[in-house]
PDB file of N, CA, C, O and CB in Angstrom:
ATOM      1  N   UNK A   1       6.202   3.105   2.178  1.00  0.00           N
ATOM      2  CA  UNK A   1       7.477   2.426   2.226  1.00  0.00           C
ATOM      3  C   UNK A   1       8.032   2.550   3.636  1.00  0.00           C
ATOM      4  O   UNK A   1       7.841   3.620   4.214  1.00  0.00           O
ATOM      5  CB  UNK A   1       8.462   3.004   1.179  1.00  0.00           C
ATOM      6  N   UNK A   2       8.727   1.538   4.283  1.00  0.00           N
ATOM      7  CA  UNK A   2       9.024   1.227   5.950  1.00  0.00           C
ATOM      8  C   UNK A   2      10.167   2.264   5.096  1.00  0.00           C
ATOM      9  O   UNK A   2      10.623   2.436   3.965  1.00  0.00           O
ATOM     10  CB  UNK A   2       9.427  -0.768   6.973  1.00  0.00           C
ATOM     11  N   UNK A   3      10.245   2.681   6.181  1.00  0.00           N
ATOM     12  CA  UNK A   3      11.874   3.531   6.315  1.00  0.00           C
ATOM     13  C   UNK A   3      12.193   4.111   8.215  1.00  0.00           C
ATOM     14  O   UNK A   3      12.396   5.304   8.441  1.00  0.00           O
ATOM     15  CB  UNK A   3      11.731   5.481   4.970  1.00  0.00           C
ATOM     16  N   UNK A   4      12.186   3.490   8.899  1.00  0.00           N
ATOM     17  CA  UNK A   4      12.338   3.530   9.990  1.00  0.00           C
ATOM     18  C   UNK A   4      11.329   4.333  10.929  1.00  0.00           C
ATOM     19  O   UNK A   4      11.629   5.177  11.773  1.00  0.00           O
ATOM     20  CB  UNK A   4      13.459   3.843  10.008  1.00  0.00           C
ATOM     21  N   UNK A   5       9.894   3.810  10.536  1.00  0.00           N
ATOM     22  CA  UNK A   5       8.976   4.603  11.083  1.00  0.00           C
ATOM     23  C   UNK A   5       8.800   4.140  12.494  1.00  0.00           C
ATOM     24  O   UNK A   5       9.154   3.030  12.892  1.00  0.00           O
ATOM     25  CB  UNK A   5       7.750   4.604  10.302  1.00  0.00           C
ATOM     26  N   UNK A   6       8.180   5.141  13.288  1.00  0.00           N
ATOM     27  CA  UNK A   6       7.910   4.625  14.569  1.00  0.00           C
ATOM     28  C   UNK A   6       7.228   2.924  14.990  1.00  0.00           C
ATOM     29  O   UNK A   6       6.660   2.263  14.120  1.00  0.00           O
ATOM     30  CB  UNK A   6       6.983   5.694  15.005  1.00  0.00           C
ATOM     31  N   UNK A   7       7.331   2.617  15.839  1.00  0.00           N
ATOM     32  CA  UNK A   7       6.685   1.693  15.780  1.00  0.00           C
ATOM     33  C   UNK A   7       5.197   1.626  16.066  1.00  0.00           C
ATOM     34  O   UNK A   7       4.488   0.798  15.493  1.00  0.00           O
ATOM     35  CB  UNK A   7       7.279   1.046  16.366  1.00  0.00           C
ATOM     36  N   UNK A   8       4.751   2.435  16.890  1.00  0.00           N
ATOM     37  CA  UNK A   8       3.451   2.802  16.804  1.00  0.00           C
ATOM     38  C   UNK A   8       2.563   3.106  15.222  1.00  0.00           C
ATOM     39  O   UNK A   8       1.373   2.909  14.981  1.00  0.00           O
ATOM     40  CB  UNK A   8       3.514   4.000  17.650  1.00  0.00           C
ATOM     41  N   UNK A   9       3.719   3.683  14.260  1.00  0.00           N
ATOM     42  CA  UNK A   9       3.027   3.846  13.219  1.00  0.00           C
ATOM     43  C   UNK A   9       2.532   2.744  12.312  1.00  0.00           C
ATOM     44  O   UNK A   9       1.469   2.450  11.765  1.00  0.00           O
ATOM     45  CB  UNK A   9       3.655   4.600  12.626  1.00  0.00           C
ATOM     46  N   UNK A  10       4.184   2.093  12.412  1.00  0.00           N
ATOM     47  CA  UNK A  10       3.821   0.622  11.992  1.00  0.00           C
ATOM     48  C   UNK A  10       2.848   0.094  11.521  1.00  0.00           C
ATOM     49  O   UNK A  10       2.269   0.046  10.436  1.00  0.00           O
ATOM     50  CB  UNK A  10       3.866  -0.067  12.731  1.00  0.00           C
ATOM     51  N   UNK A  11       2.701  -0.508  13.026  1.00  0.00           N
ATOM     52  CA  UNK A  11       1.933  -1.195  13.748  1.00  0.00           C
ATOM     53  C   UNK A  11       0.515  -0.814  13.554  1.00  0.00           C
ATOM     54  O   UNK A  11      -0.193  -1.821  13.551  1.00  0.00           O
ATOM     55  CB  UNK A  11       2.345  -1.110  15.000  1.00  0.00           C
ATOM     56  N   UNK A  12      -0.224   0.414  13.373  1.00  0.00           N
ATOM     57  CA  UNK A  12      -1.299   0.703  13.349  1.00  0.00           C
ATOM     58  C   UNK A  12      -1.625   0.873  11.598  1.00  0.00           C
ATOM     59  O   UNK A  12      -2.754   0.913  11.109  1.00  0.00           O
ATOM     60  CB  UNK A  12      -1.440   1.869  14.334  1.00  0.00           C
ATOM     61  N   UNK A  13      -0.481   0.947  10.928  1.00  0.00           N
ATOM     62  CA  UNK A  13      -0.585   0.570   8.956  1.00  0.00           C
ATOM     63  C   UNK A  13      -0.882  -0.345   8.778  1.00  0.00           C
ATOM     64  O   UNK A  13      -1.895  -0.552   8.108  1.00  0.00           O
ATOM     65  CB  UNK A  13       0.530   0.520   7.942  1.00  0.00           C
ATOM     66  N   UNK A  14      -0.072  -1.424   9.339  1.00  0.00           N
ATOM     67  CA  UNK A  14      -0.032  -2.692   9.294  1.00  0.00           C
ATOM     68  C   UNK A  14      -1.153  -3.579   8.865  1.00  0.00           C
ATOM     69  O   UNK A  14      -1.231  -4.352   7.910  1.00  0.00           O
ATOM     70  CB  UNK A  14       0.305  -2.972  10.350  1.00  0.00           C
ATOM     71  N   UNK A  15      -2.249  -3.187  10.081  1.00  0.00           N
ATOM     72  CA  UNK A  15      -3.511  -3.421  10.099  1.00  0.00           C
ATOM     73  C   UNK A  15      -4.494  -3.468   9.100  1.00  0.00           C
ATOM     74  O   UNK A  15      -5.168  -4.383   8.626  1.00  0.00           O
ATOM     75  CB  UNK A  15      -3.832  -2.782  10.748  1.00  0.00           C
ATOM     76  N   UNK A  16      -4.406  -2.164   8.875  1.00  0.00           N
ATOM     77  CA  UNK A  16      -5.342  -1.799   7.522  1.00  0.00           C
ATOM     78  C   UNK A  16      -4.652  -2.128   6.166  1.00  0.00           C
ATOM     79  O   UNK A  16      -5.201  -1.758   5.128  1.00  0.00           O
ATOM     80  CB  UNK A  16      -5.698  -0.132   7.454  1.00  0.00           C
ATOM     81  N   UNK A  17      -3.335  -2.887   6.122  1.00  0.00           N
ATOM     82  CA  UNK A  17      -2.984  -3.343   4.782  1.00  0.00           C
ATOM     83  C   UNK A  17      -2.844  -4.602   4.801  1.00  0.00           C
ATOM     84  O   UNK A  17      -1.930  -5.227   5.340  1.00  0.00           O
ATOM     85  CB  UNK A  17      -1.872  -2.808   4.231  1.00  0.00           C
ATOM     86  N   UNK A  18      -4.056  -5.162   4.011  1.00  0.00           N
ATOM     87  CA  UNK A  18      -3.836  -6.636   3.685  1.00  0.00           C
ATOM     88  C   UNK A  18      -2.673  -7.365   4.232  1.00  0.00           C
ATOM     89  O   UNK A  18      -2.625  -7.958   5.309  1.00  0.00           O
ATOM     90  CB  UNK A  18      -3.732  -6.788   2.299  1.00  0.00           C
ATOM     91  N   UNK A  19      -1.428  -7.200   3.048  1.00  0.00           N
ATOM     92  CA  UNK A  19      -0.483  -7.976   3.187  1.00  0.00           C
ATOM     93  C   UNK A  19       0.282  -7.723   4.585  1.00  0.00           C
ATOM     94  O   UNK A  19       1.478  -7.966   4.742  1.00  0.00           O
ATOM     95  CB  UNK A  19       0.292  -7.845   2.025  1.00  0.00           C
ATOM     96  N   UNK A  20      -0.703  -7.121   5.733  1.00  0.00           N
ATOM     97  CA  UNK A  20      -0.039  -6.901   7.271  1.00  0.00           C
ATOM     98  C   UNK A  20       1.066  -6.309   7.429  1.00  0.00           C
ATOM     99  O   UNK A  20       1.400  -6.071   8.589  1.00  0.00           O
ATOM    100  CB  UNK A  20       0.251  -8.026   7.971  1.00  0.00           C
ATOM    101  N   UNK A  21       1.918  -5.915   6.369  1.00  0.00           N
ATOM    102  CA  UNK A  21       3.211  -4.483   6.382  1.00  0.00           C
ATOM    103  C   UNK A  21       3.076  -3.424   5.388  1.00  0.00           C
ATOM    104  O   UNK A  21       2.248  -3.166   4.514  1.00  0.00           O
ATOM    105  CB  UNK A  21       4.854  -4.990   6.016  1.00  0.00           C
ATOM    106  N   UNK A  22       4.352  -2.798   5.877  1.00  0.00           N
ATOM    107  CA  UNK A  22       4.661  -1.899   4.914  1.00  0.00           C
ATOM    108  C   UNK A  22       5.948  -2.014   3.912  1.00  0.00           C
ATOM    109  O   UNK A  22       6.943  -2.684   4.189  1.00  0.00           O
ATOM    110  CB  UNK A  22       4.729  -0.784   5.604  1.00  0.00           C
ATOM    111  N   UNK A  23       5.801  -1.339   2.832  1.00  0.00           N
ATOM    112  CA  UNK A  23       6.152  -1.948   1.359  1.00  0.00           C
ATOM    113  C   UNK A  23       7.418  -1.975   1.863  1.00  0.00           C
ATOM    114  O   UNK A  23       7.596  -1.448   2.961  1.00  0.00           O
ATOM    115  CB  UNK A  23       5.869  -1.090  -0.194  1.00  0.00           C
ATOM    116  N   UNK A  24       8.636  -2.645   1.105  1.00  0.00           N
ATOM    117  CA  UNK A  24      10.177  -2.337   1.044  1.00  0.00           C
ATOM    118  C   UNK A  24      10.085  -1.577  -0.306  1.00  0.00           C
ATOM    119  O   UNK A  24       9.287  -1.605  -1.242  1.00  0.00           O
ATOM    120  CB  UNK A  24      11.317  -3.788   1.039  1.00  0.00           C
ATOM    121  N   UNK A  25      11.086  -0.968  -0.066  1.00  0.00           N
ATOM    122  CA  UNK A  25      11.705   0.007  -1.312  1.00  0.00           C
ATOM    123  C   UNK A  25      12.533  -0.782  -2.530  1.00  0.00           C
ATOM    124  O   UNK A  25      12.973  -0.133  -3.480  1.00  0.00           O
ATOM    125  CB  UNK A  25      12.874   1.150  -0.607  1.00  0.00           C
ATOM    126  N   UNK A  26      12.720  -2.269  -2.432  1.00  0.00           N
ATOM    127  CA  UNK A  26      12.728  -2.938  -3.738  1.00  0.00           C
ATOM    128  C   UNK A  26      11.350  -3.414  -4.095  1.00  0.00           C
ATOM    129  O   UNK A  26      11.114  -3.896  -5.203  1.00  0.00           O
ATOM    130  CB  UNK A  26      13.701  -4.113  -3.748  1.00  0.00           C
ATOM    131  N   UNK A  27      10.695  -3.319  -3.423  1.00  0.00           N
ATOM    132  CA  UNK A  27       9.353  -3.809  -4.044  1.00  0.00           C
ATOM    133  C   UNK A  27       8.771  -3.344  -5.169  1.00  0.00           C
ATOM    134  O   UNK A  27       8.050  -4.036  -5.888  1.00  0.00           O
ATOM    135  CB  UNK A  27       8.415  -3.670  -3.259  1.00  0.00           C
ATOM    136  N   UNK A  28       9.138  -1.803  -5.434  1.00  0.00           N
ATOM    137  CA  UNK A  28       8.900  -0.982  -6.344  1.00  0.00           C
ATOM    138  C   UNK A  28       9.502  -1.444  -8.098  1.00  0.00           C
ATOM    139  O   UNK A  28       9.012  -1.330  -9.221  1.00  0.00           O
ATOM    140  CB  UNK A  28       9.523   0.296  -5.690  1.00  0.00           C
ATOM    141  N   UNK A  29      10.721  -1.961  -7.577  1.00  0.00           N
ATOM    142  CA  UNK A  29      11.960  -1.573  -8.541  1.00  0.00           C
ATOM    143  C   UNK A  29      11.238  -2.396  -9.540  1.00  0.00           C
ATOM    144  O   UNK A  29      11.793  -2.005 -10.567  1.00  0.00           O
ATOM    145  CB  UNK A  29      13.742  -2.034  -8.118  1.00  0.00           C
ATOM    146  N   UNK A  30      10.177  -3.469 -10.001  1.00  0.00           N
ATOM    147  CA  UNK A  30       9.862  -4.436 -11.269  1.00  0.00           C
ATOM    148  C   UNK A  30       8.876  -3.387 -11.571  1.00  0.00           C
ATOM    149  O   UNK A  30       8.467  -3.670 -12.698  1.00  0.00           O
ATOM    150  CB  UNK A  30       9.272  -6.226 -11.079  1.00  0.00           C
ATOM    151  N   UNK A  31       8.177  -2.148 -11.092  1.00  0.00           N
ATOM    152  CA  UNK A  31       7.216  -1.545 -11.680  1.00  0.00           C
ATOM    153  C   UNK A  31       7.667  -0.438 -12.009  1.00  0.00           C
ATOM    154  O   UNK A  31       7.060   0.175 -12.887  1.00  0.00           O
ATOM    155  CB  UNK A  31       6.163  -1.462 -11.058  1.00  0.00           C
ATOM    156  N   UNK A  32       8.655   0.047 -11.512  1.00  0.00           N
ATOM    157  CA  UNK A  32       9.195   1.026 -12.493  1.00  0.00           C
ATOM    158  C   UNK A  32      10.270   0.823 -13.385  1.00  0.00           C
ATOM    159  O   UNK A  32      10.096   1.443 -14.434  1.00  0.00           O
ATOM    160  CB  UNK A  32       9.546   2.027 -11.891  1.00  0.00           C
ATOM    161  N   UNK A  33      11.526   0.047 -13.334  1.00  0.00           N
ATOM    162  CA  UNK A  33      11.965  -1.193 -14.526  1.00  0.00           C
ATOM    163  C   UNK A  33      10.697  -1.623 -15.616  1.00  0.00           C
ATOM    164  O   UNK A  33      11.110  -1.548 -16.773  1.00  0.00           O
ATOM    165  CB  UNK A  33      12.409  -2.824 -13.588  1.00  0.00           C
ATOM    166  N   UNK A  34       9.517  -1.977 -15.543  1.00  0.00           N
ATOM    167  CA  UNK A  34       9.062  -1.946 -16.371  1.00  0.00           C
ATOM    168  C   UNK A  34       8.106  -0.522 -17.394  1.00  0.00           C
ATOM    169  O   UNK A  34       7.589  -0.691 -18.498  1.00  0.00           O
ATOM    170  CB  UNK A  34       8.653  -2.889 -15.929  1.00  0.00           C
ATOM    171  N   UNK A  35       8.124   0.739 -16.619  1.00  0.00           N
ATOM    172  CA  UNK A  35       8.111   1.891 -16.876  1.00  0.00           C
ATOM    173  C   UNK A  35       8.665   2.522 -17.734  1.00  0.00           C
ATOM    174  O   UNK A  35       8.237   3.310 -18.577  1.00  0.00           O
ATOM    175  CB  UNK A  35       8.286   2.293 -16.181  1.00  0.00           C
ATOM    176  N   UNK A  36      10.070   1.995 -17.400  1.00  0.00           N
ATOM    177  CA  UNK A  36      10.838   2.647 -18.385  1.00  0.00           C
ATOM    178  C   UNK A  36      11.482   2.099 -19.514  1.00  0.00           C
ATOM    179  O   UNK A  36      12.356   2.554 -20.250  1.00  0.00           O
ATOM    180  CB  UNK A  36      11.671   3.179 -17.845  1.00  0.00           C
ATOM    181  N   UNK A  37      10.761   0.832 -19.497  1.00  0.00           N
ATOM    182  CA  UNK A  37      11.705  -0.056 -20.669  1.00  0.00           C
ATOM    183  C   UNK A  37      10.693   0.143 -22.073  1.00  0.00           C
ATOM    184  O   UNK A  37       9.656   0.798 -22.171  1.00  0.00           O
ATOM    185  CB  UNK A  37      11.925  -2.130 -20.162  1.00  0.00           C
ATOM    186  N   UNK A  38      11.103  -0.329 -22.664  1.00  0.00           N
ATOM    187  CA  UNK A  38      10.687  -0.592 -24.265  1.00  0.00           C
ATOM    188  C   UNK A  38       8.840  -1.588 -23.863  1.00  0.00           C
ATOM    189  O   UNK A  38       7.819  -1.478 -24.541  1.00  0.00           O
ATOM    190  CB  UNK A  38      12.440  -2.023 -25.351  1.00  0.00           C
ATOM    191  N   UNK A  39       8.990  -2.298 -22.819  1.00  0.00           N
ATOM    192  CA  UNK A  39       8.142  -3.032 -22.188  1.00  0.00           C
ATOM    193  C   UNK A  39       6.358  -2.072 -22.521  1.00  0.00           C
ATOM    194  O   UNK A  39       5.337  -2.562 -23.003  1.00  0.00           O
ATOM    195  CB  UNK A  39       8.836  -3.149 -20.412  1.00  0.00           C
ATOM    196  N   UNK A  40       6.565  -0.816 -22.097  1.00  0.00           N
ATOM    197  CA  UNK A  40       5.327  -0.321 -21.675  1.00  0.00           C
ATOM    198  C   UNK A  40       5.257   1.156 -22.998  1.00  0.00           C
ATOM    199  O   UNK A  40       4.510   2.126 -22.872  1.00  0.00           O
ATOM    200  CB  UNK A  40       5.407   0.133 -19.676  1.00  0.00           C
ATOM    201  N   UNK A  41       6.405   0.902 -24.382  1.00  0.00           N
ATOM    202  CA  UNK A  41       6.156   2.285 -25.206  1.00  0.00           C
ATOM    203  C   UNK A  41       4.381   2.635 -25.659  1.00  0.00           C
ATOM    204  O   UNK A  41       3.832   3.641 -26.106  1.00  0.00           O
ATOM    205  CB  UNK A  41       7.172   2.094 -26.809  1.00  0.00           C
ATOM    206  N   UNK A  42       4.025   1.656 -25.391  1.00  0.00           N
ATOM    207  CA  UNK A  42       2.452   1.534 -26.019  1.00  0.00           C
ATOM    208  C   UNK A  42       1.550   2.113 -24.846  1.00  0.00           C
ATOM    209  O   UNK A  42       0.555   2.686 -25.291  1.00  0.00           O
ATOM    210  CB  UNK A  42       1.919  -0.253 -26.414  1.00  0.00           C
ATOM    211  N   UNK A  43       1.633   2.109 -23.640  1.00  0.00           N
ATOM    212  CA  UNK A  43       0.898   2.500 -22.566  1.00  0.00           C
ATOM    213  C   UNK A  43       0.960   4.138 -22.681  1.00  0.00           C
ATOM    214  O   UNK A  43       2.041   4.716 -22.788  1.00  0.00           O
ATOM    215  CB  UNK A  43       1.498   1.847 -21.179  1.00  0.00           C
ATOM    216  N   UNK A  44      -0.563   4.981 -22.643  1.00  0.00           N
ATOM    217  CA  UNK A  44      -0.781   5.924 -22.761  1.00  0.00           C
ATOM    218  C   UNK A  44      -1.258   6.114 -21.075  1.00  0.00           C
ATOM    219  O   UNK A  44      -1.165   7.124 -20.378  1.00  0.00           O
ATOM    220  CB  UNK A  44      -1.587   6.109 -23.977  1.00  0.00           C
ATOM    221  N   UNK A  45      -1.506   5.482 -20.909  1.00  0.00           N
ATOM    222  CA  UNK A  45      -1.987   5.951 -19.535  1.00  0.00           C
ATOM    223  C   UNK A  45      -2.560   4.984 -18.467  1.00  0.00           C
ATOM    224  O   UNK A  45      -3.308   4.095 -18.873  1.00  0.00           O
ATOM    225  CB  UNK A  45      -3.017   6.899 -19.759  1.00  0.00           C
ATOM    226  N   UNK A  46      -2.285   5.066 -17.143  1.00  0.00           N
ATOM    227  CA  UNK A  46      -2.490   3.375 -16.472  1.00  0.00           C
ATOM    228  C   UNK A  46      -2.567   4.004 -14.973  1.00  0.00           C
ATOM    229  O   UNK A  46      -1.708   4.829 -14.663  1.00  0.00           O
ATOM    230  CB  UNK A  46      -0.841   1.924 -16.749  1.00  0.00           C
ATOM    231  N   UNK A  47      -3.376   3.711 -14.217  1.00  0.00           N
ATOM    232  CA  UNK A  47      -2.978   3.749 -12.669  1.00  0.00           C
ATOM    233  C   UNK A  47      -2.413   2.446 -12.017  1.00  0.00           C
ATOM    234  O   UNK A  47      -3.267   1.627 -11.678  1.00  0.00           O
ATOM    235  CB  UNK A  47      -4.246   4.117 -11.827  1.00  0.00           C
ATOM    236  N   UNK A  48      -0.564   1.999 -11.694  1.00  0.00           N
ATOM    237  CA  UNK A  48      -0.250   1.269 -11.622  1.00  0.00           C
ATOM    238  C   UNK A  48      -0.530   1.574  -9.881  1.00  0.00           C
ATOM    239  O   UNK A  48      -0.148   2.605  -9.327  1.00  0.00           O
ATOM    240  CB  UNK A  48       0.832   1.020 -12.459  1.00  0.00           C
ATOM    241  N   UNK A  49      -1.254   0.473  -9.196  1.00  0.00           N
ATOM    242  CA  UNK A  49      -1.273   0.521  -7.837  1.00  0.00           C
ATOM    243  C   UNK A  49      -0.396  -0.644  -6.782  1.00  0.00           C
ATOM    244  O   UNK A  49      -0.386  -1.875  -6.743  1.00  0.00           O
ATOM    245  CB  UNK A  49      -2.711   0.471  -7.623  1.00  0.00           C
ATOM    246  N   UNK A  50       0.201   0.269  -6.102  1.00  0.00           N
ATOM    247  CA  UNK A  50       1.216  -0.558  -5.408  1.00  0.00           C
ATOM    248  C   UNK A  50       1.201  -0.786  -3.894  1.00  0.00           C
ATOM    249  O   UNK A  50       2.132  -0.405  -3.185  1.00  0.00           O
ATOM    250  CB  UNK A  50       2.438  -0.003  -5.690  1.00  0.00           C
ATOM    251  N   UNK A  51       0.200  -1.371  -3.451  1.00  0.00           N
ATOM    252  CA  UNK A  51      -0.214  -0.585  -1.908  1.00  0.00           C
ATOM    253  C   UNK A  51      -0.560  -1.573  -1.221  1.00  0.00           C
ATOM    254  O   UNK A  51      -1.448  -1.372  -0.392  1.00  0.00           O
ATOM    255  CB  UNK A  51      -1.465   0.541  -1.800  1.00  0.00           C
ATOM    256  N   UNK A  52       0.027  -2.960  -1.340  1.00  0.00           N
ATOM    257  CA  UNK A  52      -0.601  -4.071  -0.616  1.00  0.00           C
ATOM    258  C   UNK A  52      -1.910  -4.550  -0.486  1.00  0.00           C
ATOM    259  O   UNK A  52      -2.336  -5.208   0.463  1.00  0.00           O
ATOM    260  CB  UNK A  52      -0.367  -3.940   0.396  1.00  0.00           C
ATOM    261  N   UNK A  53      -2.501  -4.209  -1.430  1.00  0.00           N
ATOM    262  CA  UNK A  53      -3.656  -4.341  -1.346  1.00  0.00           C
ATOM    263  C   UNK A  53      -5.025  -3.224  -0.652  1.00  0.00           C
ATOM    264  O   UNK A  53      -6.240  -3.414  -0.605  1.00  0.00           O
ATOM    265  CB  UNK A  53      -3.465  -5.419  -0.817  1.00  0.00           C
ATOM    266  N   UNK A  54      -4.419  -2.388  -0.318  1.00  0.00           N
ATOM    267  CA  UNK A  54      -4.895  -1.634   0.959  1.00  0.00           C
ATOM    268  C   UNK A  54      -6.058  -0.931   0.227  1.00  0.00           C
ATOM    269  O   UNK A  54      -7.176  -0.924   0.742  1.00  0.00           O
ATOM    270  CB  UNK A  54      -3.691  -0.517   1.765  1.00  0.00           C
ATOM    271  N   UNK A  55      -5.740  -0.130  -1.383  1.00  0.00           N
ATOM    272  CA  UNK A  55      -7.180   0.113  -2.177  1.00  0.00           C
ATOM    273  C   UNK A  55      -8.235  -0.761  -2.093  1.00  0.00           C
ATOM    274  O   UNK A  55      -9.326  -0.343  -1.706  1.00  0.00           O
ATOM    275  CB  UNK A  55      -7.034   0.164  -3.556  1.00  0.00           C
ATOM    276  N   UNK A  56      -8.034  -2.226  -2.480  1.00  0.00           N
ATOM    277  CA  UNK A  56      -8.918  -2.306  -2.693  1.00  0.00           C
ATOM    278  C   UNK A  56      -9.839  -3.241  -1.467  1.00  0.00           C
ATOM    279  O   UNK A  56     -10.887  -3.871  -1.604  1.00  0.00           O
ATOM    280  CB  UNK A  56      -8.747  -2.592  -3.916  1.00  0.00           C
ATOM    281  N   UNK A  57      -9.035  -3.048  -0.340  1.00  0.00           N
ATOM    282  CA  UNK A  57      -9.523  -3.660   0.819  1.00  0.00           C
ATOM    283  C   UNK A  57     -10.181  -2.263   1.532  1.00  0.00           C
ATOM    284  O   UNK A  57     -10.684  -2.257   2.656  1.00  0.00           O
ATOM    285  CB  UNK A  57      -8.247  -4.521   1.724  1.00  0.00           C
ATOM    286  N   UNK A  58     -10.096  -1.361   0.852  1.00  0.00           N
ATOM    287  CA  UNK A  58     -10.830   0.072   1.854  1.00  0.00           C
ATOM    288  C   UNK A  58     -11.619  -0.113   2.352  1.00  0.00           C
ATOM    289  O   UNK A  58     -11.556   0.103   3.562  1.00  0.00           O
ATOM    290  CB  UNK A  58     -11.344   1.235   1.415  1.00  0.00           C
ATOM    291  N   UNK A  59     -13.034  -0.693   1.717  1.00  0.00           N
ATOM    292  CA  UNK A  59     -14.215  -0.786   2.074  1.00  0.00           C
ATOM    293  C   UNK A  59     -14.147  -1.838   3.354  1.00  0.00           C
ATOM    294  O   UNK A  59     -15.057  -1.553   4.132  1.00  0.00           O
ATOM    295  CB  UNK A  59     -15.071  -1.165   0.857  1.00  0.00           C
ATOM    296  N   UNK A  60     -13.705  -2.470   3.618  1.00  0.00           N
ATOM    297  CA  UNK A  60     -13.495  -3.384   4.176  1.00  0.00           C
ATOM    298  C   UNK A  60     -12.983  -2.747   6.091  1.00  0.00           C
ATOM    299  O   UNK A  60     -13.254  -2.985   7.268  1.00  0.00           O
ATOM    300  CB  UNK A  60     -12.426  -4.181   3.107  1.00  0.00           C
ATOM    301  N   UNK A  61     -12.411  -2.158   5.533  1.00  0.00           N
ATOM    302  CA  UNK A  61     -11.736  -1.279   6.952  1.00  0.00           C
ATOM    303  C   UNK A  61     -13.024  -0.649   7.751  1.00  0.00           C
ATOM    304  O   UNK A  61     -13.113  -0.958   8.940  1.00  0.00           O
ATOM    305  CB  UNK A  61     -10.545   0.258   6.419  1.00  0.00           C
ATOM    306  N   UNK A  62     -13.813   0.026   7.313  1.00  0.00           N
ATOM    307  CA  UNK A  62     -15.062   0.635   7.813  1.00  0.00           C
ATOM    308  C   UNK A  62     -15.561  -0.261   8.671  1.00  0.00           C
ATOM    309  O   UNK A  62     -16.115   0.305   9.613  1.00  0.00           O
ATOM    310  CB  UNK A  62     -16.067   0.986   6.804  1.00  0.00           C
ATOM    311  N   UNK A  63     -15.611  -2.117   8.766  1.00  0.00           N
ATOM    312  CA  UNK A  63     -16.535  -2.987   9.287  1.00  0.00           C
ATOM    313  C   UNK A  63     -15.092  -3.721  10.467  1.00  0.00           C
ATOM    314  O   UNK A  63     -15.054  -4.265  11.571  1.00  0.00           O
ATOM    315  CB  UNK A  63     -17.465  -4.159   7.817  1.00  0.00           C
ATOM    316  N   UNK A  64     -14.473  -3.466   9.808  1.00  0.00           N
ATOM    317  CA  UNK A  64     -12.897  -4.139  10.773  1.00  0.00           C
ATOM    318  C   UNK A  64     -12.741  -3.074  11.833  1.00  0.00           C
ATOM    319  O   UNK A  64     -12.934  -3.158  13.046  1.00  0.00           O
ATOM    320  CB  UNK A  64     -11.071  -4.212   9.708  1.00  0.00           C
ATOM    321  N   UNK A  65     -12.485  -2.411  11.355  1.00  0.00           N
ATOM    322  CA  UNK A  65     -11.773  -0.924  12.471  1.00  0.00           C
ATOM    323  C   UNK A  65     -12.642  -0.112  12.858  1.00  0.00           C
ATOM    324  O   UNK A  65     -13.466   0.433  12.123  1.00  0.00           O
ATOM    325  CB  UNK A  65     -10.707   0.207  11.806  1.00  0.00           C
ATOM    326  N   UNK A  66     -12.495   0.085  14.419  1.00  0.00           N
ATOM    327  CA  UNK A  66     -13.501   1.150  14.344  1.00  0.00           C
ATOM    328  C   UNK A  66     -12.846   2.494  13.450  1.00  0.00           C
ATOM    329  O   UNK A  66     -11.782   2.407  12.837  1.00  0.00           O
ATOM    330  CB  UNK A  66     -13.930   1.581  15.979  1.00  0.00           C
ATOM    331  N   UNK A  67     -13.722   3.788  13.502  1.00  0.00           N
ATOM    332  CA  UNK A  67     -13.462   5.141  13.120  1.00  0.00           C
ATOM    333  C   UNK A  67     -12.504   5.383  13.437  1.00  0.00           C
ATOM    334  O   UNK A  67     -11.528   5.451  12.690  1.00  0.00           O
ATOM    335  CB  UNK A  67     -14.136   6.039  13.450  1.00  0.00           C
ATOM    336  N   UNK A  68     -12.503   5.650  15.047  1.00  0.00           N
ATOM    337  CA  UNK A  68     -10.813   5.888  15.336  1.00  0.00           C
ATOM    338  C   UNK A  68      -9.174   5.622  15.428  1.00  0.00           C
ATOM    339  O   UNK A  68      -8.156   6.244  15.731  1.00  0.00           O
ATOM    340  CB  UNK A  68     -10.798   5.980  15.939  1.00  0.00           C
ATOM    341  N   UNK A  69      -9.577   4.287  14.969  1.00  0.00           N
ATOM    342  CA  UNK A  69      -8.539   3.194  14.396  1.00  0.00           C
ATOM    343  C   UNK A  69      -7.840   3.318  12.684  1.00  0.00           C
ATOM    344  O   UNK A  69      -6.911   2.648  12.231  1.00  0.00           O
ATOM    345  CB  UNK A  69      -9.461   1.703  14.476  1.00  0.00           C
ATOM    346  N   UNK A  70      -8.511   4.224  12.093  1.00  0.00           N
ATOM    347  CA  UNK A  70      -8.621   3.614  10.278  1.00  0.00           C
ATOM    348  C   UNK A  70      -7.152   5.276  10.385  1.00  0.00           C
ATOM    349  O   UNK A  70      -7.482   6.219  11.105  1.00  0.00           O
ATOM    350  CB  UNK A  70     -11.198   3.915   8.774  1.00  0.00           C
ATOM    351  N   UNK A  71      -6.007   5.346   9.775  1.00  0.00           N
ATOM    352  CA  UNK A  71      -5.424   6.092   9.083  1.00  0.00           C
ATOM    353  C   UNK A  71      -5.474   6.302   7.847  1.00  0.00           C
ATOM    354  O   UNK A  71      -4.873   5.779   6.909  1.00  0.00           O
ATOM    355  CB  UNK A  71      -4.614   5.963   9.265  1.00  0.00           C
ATOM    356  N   UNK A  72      -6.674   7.575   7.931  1.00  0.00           N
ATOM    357  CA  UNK A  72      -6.810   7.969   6.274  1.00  0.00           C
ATOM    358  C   UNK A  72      -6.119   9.097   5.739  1.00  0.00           C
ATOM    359  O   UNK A  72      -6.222   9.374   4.544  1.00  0.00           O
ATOM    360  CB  UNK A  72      -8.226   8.294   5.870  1.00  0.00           C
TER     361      UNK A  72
END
């Protein structure tokens, strides 16, 4: 989540996440609104992922970035 990070940090997240930023802090609010509502009483267990894509573009970073480029 941006919260007034450097810009160097940014800038070098940026990269390695698909959607080219970092999250806002309403971005969250429809996945946990739906967490807690009547919506999800049936869900025992779930990995809800919220990350711009950035899981499942991982593999992907290895051939884009060099080594010293990737923030893992």
């Amino acid at each position: 989540v941006f919260n007034n990070h450097p810009e160097d940090f940014e800038k070098k997240l940026s990269h390695i996440i698909p959607m080219g930023r970092m999250a806002d802090i309403n971005e969250y609010k429809g996945a946990i609104v739906f967490l807690c509502s009547n919506a999800s009483t049936y869900m025992t267990g779930h990995n809800l992922i919220i990350d711009g894509g950035k899981t499942i573009w991982r593999w992907k970073q290895k051939k884009i970035l060099p080594k010293k480029q990737l923030l893992l």
